[in-house]
CSV table of C-alpha atoms in Angstrom, one decimal:
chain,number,residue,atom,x,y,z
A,539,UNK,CA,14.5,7.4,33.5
A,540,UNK,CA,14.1,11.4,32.7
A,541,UNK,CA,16.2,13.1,34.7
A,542,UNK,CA,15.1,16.9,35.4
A,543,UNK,CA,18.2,19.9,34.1
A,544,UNK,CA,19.4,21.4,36.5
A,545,UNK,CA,21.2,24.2,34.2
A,546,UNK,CA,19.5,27.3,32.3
A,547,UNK,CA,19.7,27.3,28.4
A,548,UNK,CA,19.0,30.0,26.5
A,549,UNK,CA,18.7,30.7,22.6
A,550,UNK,CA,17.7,32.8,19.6
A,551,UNK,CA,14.5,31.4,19.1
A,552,UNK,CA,13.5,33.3,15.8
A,553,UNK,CA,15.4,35.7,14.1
A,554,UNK,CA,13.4,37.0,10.8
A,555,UNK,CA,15.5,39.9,10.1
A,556,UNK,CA,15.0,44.1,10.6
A,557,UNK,CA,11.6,45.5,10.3
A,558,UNK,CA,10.2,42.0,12.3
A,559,UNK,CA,10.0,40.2,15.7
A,560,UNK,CA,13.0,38.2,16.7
A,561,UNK,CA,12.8,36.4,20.2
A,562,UNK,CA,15.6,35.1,22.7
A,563,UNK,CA,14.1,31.8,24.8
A,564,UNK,CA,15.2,31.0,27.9
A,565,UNK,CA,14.5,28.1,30.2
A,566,UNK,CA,15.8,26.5,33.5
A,567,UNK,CA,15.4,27.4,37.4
A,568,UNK,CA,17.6,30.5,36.6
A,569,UNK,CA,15.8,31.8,33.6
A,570,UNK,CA,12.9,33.9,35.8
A,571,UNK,CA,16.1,35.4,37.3
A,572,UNK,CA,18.0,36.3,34.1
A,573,UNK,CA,14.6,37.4,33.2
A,574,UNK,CA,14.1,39.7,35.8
A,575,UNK,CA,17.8,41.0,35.9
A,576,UNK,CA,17.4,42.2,31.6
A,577,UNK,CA,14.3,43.6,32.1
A,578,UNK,CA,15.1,45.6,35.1
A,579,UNK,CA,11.8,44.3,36.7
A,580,UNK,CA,9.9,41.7,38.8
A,581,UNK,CA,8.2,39.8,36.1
A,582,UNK,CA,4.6,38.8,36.7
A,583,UNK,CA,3.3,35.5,35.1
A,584,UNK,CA,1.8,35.0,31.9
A,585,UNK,CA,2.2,39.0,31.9
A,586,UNK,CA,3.8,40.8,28.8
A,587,UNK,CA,6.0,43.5,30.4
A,588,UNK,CA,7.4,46.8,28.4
A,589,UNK,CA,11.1,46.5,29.3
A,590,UNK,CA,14.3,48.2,28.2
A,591,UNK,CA,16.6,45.7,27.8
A,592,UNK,CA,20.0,46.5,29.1
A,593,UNK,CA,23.6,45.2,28.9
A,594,UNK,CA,25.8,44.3,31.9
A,595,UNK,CA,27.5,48.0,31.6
A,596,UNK,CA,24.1,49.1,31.7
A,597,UNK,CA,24.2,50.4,28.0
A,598,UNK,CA,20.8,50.0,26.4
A,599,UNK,CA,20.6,46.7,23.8
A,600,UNK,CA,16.7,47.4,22.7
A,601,UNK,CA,13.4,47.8,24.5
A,602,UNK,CA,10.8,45.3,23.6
A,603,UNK,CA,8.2,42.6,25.8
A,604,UNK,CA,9.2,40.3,28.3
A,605,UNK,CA,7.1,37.2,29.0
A,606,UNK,CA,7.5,34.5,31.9
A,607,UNK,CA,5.6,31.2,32.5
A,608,UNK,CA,6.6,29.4,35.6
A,609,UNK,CA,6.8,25.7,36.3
A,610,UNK,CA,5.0,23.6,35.6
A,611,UNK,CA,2.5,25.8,33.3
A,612,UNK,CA,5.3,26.4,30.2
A,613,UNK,CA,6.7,24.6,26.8
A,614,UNK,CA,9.2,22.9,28.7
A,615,UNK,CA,7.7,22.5,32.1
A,616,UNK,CA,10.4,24.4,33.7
A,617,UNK,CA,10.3,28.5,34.2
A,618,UNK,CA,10.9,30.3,30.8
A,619,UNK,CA,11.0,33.3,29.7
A,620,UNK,CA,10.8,35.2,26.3
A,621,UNK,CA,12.5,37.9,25.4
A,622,UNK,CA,10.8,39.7,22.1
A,623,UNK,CA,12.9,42.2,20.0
A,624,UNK,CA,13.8,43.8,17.1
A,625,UNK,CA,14.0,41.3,15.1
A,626,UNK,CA,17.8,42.9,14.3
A,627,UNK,CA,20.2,39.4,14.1
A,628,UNK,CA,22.8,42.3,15.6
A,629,UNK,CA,20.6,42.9,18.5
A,630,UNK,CA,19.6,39.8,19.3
A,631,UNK,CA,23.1,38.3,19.3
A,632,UNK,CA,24.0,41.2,22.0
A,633,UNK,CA,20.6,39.7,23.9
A,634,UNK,CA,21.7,36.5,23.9
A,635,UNK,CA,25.5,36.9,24.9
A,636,UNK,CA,23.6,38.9,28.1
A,637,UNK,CA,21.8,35.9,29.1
A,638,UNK,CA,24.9,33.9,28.9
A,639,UNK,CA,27.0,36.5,31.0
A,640,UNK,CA,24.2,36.0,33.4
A,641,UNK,CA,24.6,32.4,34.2
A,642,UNK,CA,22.4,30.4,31.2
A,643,UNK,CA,24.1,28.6,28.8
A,644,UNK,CA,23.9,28.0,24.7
A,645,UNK,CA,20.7,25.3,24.0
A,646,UNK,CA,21.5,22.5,21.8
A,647,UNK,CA,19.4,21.6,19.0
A,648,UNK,CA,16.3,20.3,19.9
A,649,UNK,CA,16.9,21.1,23.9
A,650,UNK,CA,14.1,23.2,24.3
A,651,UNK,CA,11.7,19.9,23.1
A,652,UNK,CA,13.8,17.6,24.8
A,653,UNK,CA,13.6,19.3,28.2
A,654,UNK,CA,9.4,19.2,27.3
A,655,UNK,CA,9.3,16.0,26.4
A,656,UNK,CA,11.7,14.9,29.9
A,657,UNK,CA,9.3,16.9,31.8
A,658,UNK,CA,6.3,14.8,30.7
A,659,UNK,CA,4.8,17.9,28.9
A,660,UNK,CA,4.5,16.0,25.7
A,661,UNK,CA,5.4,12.0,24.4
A,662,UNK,CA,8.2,11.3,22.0
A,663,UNK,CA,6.1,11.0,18.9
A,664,UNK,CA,4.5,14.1,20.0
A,665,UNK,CA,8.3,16.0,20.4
A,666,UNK,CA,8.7,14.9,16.5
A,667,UNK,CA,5.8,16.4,15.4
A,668,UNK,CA,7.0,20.0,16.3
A,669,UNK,CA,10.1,18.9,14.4
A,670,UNK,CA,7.4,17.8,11.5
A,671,UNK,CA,6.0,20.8,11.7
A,672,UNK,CA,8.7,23.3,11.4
A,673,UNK,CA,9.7,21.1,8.1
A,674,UNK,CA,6.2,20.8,6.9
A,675,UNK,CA,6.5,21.6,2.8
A,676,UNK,CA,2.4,21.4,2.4
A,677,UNK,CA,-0.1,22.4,4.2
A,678,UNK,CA,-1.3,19.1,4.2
A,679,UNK,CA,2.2,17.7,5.8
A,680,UNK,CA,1.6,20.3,8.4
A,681,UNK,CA,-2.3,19.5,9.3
A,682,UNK,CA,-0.8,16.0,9.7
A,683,UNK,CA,2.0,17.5,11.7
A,684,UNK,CA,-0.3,19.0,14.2
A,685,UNK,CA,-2.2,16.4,14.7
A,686,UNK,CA,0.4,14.1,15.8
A,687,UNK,CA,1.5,17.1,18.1
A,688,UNK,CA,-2.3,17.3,19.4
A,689,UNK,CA,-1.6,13.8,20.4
A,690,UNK,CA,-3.7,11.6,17.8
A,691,UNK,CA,-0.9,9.3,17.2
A,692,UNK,CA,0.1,8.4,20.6
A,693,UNK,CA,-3.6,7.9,21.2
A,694,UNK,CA,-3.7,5.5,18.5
A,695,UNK,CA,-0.8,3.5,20.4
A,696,UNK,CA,-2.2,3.8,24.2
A,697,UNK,CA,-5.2,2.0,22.7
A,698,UNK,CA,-3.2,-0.5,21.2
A,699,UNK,CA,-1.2,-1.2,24.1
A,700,UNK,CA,-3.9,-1.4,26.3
A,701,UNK,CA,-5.1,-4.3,24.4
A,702,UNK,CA,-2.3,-5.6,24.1
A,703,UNK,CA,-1.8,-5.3,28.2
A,704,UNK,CA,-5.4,-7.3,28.5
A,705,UNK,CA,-4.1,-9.9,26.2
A,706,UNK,CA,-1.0,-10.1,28.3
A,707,UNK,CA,-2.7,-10.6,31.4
A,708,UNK,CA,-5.2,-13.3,29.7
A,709,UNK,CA,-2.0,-15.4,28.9
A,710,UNK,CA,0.1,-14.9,31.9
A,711,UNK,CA,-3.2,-16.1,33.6
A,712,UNK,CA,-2.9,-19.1,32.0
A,713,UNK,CA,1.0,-19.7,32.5
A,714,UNK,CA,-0.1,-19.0,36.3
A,715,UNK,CA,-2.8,-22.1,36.6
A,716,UNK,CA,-1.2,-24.7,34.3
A,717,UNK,CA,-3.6,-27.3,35.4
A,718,UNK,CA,-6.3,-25.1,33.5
A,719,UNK,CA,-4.2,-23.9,30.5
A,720,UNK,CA,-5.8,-25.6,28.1
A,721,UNK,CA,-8.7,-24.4,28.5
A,722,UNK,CA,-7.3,-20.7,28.7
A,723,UNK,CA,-5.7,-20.7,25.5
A,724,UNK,CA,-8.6,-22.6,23.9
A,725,UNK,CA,-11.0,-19.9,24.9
A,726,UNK,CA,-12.8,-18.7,22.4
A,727,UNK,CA,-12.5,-15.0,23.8
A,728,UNK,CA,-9.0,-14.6,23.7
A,729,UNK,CA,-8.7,-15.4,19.7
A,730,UNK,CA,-11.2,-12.7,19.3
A,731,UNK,CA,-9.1,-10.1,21.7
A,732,UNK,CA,-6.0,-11.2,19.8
A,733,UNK,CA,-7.9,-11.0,16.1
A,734,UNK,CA,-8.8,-7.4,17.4
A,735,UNK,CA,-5.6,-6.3,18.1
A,736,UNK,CA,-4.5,-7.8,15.5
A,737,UNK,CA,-6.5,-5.4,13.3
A,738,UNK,CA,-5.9,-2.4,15.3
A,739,UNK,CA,-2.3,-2.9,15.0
A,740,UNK,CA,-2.8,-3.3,10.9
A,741,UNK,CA,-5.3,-0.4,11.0
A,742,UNK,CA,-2.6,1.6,12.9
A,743,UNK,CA,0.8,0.8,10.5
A,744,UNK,CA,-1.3,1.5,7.6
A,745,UNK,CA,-2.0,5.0,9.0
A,746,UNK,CA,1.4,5.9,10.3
A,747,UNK,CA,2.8,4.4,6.8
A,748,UNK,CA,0.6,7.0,5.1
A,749,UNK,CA,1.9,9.7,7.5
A,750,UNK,CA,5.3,8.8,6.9
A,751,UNK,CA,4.9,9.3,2.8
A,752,UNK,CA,2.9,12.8,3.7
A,753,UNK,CA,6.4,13.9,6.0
A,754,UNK,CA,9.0,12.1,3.5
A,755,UNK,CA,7.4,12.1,0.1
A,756,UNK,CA,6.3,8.9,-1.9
A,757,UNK,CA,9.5,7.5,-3.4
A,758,UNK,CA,8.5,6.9,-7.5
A,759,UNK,CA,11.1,4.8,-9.3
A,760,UNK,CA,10.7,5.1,-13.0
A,761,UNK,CA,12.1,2.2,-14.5
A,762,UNK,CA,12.1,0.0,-18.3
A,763,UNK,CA,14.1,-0.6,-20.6
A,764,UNK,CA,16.3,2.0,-22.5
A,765,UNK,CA,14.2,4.4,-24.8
A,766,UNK,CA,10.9,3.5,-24.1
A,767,UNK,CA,10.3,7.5,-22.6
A,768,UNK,CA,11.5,6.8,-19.1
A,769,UNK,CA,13.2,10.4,-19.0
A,770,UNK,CA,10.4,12.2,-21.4
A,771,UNK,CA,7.9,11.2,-18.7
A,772,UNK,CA,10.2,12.8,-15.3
A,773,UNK,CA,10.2,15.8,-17.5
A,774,UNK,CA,6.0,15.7,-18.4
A,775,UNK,CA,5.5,15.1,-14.6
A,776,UNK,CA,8.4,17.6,-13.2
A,777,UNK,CA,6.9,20.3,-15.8
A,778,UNK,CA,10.4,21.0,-17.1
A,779,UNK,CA,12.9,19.6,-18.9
A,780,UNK,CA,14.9,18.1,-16.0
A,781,UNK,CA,16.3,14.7,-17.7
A,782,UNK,CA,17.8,14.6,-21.3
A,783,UNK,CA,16.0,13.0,-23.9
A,784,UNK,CA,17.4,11.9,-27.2
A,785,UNK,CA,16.4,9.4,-29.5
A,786,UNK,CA,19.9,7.4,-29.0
A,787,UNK,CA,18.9,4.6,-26.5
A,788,UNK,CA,21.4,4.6,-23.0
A,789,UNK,CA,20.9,8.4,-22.4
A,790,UNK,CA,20.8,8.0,-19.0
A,791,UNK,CA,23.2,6.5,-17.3
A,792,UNK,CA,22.6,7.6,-13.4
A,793,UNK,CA,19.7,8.1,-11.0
A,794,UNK,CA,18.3,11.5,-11.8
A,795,UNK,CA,16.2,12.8,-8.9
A,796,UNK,CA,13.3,15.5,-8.6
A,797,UNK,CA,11.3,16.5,-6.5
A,798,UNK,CA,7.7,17.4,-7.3
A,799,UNK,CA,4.7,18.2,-5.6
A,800,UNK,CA,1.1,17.0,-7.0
A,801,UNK,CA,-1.8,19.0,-4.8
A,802,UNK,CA,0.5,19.4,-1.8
A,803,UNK,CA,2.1,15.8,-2.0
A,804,UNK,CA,5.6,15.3,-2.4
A,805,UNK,CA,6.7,12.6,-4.6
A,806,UNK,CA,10.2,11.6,-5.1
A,807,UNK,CA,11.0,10.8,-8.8
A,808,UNK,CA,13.7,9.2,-9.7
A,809,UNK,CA,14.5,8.7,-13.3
A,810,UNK,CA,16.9,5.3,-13.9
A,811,UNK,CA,19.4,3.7,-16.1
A,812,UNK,CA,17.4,1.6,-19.1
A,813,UNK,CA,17.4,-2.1,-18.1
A,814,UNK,CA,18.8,-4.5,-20.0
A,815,UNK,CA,22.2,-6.2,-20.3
A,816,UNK,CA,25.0,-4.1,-21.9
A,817,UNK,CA,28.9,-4.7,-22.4
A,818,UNK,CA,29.3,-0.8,-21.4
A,819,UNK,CA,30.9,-0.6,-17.7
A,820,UNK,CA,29.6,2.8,-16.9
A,821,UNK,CA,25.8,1.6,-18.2
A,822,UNK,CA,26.2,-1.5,-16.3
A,823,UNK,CA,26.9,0.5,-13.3
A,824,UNK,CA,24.1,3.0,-14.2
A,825,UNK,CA,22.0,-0.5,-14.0
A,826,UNK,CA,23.1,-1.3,-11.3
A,827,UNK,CA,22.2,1.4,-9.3
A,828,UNK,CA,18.9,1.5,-10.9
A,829,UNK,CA,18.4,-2.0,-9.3
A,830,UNK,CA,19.5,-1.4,-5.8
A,831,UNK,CA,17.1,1.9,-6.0
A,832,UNK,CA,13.9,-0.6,-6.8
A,833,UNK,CA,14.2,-2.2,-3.6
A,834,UNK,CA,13.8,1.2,-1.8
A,835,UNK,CA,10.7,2.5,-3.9
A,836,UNK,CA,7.1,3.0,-2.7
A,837,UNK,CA,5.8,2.6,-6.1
A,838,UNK,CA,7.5,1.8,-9.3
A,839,UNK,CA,6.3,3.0,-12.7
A,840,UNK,CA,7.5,0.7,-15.0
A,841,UNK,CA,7.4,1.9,-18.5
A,842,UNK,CA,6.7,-0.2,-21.6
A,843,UNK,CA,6.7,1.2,-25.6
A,844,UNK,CA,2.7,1.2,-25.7
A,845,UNK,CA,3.3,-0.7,-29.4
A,846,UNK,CA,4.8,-3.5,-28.8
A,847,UNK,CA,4.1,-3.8,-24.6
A,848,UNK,CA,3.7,-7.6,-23.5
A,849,UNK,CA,7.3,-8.8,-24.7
A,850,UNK,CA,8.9,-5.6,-22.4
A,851,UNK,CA,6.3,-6.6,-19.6
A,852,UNK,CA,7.4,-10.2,-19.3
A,853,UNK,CA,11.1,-9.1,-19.8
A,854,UNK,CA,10.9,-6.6,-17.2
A,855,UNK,CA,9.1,-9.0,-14.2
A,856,UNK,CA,12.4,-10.2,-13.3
A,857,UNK,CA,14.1,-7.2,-12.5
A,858,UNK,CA,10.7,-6.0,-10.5
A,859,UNK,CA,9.8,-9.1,-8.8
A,860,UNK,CA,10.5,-7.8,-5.1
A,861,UNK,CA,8.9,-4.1,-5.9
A,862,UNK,CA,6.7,-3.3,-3.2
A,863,UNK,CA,4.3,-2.2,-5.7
A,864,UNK,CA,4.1,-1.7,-10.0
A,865,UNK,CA,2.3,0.3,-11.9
A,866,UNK,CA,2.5,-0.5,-15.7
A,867,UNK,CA,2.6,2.5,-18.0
A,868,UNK,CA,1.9,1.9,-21.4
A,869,UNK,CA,3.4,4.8,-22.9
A,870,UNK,CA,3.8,6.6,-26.7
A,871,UNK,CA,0.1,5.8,-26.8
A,872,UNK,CA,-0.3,8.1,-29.5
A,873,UNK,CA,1.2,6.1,-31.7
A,874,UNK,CA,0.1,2.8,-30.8
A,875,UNK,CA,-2.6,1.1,-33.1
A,876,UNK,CA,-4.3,-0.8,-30.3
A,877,UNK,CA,-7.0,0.9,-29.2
A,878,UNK,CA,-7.6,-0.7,-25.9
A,879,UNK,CA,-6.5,1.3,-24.0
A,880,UNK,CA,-9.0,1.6,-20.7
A,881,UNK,CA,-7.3,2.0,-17.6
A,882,UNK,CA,-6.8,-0.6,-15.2
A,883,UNK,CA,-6.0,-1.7,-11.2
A,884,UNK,CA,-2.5,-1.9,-12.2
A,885,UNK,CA,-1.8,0.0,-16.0
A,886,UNK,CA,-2.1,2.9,-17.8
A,887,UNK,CA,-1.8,4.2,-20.9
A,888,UNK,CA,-0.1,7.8,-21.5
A,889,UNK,CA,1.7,9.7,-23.9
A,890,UNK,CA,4.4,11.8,-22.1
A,891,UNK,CA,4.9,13.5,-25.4
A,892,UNK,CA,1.5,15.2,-25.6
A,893,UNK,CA,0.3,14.6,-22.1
A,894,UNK,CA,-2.5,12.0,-22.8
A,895,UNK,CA,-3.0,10.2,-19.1
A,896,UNK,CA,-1.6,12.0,-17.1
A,897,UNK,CA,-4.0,13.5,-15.2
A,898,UNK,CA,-5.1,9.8,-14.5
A,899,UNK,CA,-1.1,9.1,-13.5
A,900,UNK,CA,-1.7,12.4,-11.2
A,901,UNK,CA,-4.5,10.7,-9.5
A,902,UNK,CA,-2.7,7.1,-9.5
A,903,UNK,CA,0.4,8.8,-7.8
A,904,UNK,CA,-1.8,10.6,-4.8
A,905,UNK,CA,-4.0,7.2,-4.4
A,906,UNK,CA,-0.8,5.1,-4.1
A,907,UNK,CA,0.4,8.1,-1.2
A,908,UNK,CA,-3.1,7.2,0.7
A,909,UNK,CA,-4.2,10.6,0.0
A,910,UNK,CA,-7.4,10.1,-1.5
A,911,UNK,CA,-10.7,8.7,-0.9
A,912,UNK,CA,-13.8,10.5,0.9
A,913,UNK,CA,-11.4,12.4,3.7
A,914,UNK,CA,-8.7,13.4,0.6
A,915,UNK,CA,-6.1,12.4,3.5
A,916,UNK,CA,-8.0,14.5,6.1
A,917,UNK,CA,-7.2,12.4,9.1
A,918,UNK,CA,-3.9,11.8,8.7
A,919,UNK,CA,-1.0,12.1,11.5
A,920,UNK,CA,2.1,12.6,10.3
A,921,UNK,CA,5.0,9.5,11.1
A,922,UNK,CA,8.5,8.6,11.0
A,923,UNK,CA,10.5,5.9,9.1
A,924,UNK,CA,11.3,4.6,13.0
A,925,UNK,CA,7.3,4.8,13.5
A,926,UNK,CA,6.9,2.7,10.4
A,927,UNK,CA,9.9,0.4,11.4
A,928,UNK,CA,8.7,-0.7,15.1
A,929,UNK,CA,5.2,-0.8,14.2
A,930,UNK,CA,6.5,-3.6,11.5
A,931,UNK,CA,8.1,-5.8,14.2
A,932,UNK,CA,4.9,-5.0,16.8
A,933,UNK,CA,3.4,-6.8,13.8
A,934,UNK,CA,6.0,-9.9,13.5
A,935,UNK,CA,5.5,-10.5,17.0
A,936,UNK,CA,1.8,-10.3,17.1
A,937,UNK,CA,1.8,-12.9,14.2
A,938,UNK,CA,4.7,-15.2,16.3
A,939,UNK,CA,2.5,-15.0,19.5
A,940,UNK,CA,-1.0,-15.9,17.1
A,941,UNK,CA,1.3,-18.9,15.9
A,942,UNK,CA,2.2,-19.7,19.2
A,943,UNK,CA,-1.4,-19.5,20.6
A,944,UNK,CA,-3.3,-21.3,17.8
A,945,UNK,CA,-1.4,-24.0,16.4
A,946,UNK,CA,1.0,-24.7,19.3
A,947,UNK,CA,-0.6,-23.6,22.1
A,948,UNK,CA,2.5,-22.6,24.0
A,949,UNK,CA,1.8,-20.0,26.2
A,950,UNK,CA,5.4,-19.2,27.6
A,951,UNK,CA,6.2,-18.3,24.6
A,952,UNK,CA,3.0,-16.0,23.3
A,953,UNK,CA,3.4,-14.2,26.7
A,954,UNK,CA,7.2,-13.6,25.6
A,955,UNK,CA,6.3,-12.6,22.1
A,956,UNK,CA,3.9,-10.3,23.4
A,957,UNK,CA,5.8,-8.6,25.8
A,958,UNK,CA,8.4,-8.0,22.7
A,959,UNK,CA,5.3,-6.7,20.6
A,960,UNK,CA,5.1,-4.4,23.6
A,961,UNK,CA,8.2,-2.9,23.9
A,962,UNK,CA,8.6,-2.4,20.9
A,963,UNK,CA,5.3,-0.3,20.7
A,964,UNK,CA,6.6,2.0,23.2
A,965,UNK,CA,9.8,2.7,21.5
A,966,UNK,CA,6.8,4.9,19.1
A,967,UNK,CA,6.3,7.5,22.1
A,968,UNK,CA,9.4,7.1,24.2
A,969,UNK,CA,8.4,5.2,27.1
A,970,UNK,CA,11.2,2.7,26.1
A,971,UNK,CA,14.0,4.4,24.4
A,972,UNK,CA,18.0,4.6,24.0
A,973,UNK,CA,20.2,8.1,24.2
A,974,UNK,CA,21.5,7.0,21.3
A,975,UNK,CA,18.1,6.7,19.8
A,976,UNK,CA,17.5,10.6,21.3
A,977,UNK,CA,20.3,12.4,20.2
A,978,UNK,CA,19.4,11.2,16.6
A,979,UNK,CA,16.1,12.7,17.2
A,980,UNK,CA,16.7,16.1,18.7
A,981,UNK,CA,20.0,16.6,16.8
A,982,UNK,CA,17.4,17.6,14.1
A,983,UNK,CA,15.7,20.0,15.2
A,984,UNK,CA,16.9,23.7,14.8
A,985,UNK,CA,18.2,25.7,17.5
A,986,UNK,CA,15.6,27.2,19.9
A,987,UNK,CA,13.0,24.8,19.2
């Protein structure tokens, strides 16, 4: 249940520095009164007033505009009001401290979306975005970041759960008339309204996955065996010489990361430990990492000495058999003598040493983020790892309840598997949520926002 505050918060808002605008937020059933009693005047709505803004001896802190916007017509859905300044971090500390002398009280990260989203001005994925979109490092990430906050994600997962409800209510029709169950879950029409949820729901992870990479960055392990150019090709991709590279094999001995960004997308690199079995504890520990960091990449670039590949290749399958996805680099290409070397679905060859490739690596690297194609990532929303993660169990019990239907035809247990498909869909835009689960959220957000 959202309860409604009953207190008055108040915060710096933005504070650029002298010479700009800095503003003090307020919000709360006091805030038009605070409002009022620093401005010196009634304030009318939506109206940007001249005031001088005065302390509580009177003394003159700055003069500057003073906005209000009443319930239910605001950010939060509650009266707030706006103080602009100098954008002096003196003076604006002195603006706030007056609000709090006149009844509001410091906001807590995030309040100011919280109170929004409590007041049923926007959804939860929608309360993220603006999170998203304070954060956004591209402009891409923060066209994605809008769009979620225009309300194209939670869009996606109304439609879902209203197929989802209709599909509910065809089962639970059938657990009501047992004497005609069979023929309900035989009907041909309610495979086809499962099969197209069923798509919708794929349609919609695979979006909200490729969202997720655009906010976080695609996570690139760079793996092989020692001294085949693991750290030569961070450094060709990074544009600088990041990782060091020597001809004596075990040079690296830790995860090295870097960040780069390839036509506004982030990727991730991570530059690993040569793998292959060594006596040396501090290499097998650098292995050992490089390991545990495999299971946690979006793609891996597994890196094979382009003269003698197929050996490495079949060495390396082992170590990279539960990668969620490979891409073999055949690299030193300059000085291989095999000269087939056309690109395929799932190799390349390259030369980190005189950039030969790479620009086909560039374009392998934004294609594996979901970024190209006709819309060049266009209609992206931007996601959350918690998105990703409950649209993945929405999936597991869609594919229980098909089982269920199809094979066994138990219709207690679809109707239970997709009410739990259900719920947890609405954990994506709040309607069923834990305060544990919201204070993680809004704890990120900055102060004032």
């Amino acid at each position: 249940m959202r309860v409604q505050a009953t207190d008055t918060i108040a915060a710096i808002a933005t504070a650029p520095g002298a010479g700009g605008i800095g503003i003090v937020r307020l919000s709360g059933p006091q805030a038009l009164r605070i409002g009022n009693a620093i401005g010196g005047r009634t304030l009318r709505p939506r109206h940007a007033h001249h005031a001088i803004f005065r302390d509580d001896q009177c003394q003159i802190i700055d003069d500057g505009i003073i906005l209000s916007f009443p319930a239910p017509r605001s950010y939060t859905g509650e009266d707030v009001v706006e103080l602009q300044a100098h954008g002096s971090p003196a003076l604006l500390a002195l603006l706030l401290q007056r609000c709090l002398r006149l009844g509001a009280r410091m906001a807590r990260p995030g309040e100011f979306t919280e109170r929004a989203w409590r007041n049923g001005r926007m959804d939860l994925a929608q309360a993220e975005a603006v999170a998203d979109l304070i954060a956004a490092g591209s402009q891409a990430a923060a066209r994605a970041a809008r769009r979620s906050l225009d309300g194209e994600f939670s869009r996606r997962v109304e439609a879902l759960q209203a197929g989802l409800t209709a599909l509910r209510v065809h089962v639970e029709a059938a657990i009501d008339f047992p004497e005609e169950e069979i023929d309900f879950l035989a009907d041909a029409s309610l495979n086809k309204r499962l099969d197209d949820v069923r798509a919708s729901h794929a349609a919609l992870r695979a979006d909200a996955a490729r969202g997720q990479r655009l906010r976080d960055g695609l996570h690139v392990v760079i793996a092989g065996a020692p001294n085949v150019g693991k750290s030569s090709l961070l450094n060709a991709l990074a544009g600088s010489e990041r990782a060091i590279v020597a001809a004596q094999a075990g040079t690296t001995r830790d995860l090295l990361r870097e960040t780069v960004r390839i036509d506004g997308i982030e990727l991730l690199l991570v530059d690993s430990a040569g793998l292959h079995e060594s006596h040396d504890a501090i290499e097998r520990e650098g292995i050992r990492r490089a390991r545990a960091e495999l299971d946690k990449a979006d793609l891996v670039l597994a890196v094979l000495d382009a003269s003698a590949p197929e050996p490495a290749r079949v060495a390396l399958a082992a170590d990279l058999a539960t990668a969620a996805r490979i891409l073999w680099l055949y690299n030193k290409a300059d000085l291989a003598t095999d000269t087939k070397r056309a690109p395929t679905p799932d190799g390349l060859w390259v030369s980190a040493r005189t950039g030969a490739g790479l620009d086909v690596l560039r374009e392998r690297l934004k294609q594996a983020a979901g970024l190209t194609g006709a819309d060049g990532g266009a209609g992206s929303f931007s996601a959350r790892a918690r998105h990703v993660d409950a649209l993945c169990r929405v999936g597991a019990h869609l594919d229980a309840a098909a089982m269920r239907l199809q094979i066994e035809r138990a219709g207690e247990l679809a109707a239970e598997e997709l009410r739990l498909a259900q719920q947890a869909l609405d954990e994506t835009t709040g309607v069923f949520d834990s305060d544990d689960l919201l204070g993680a959220i809004f704890a990120s957000f900055c102060v004032g926002k």
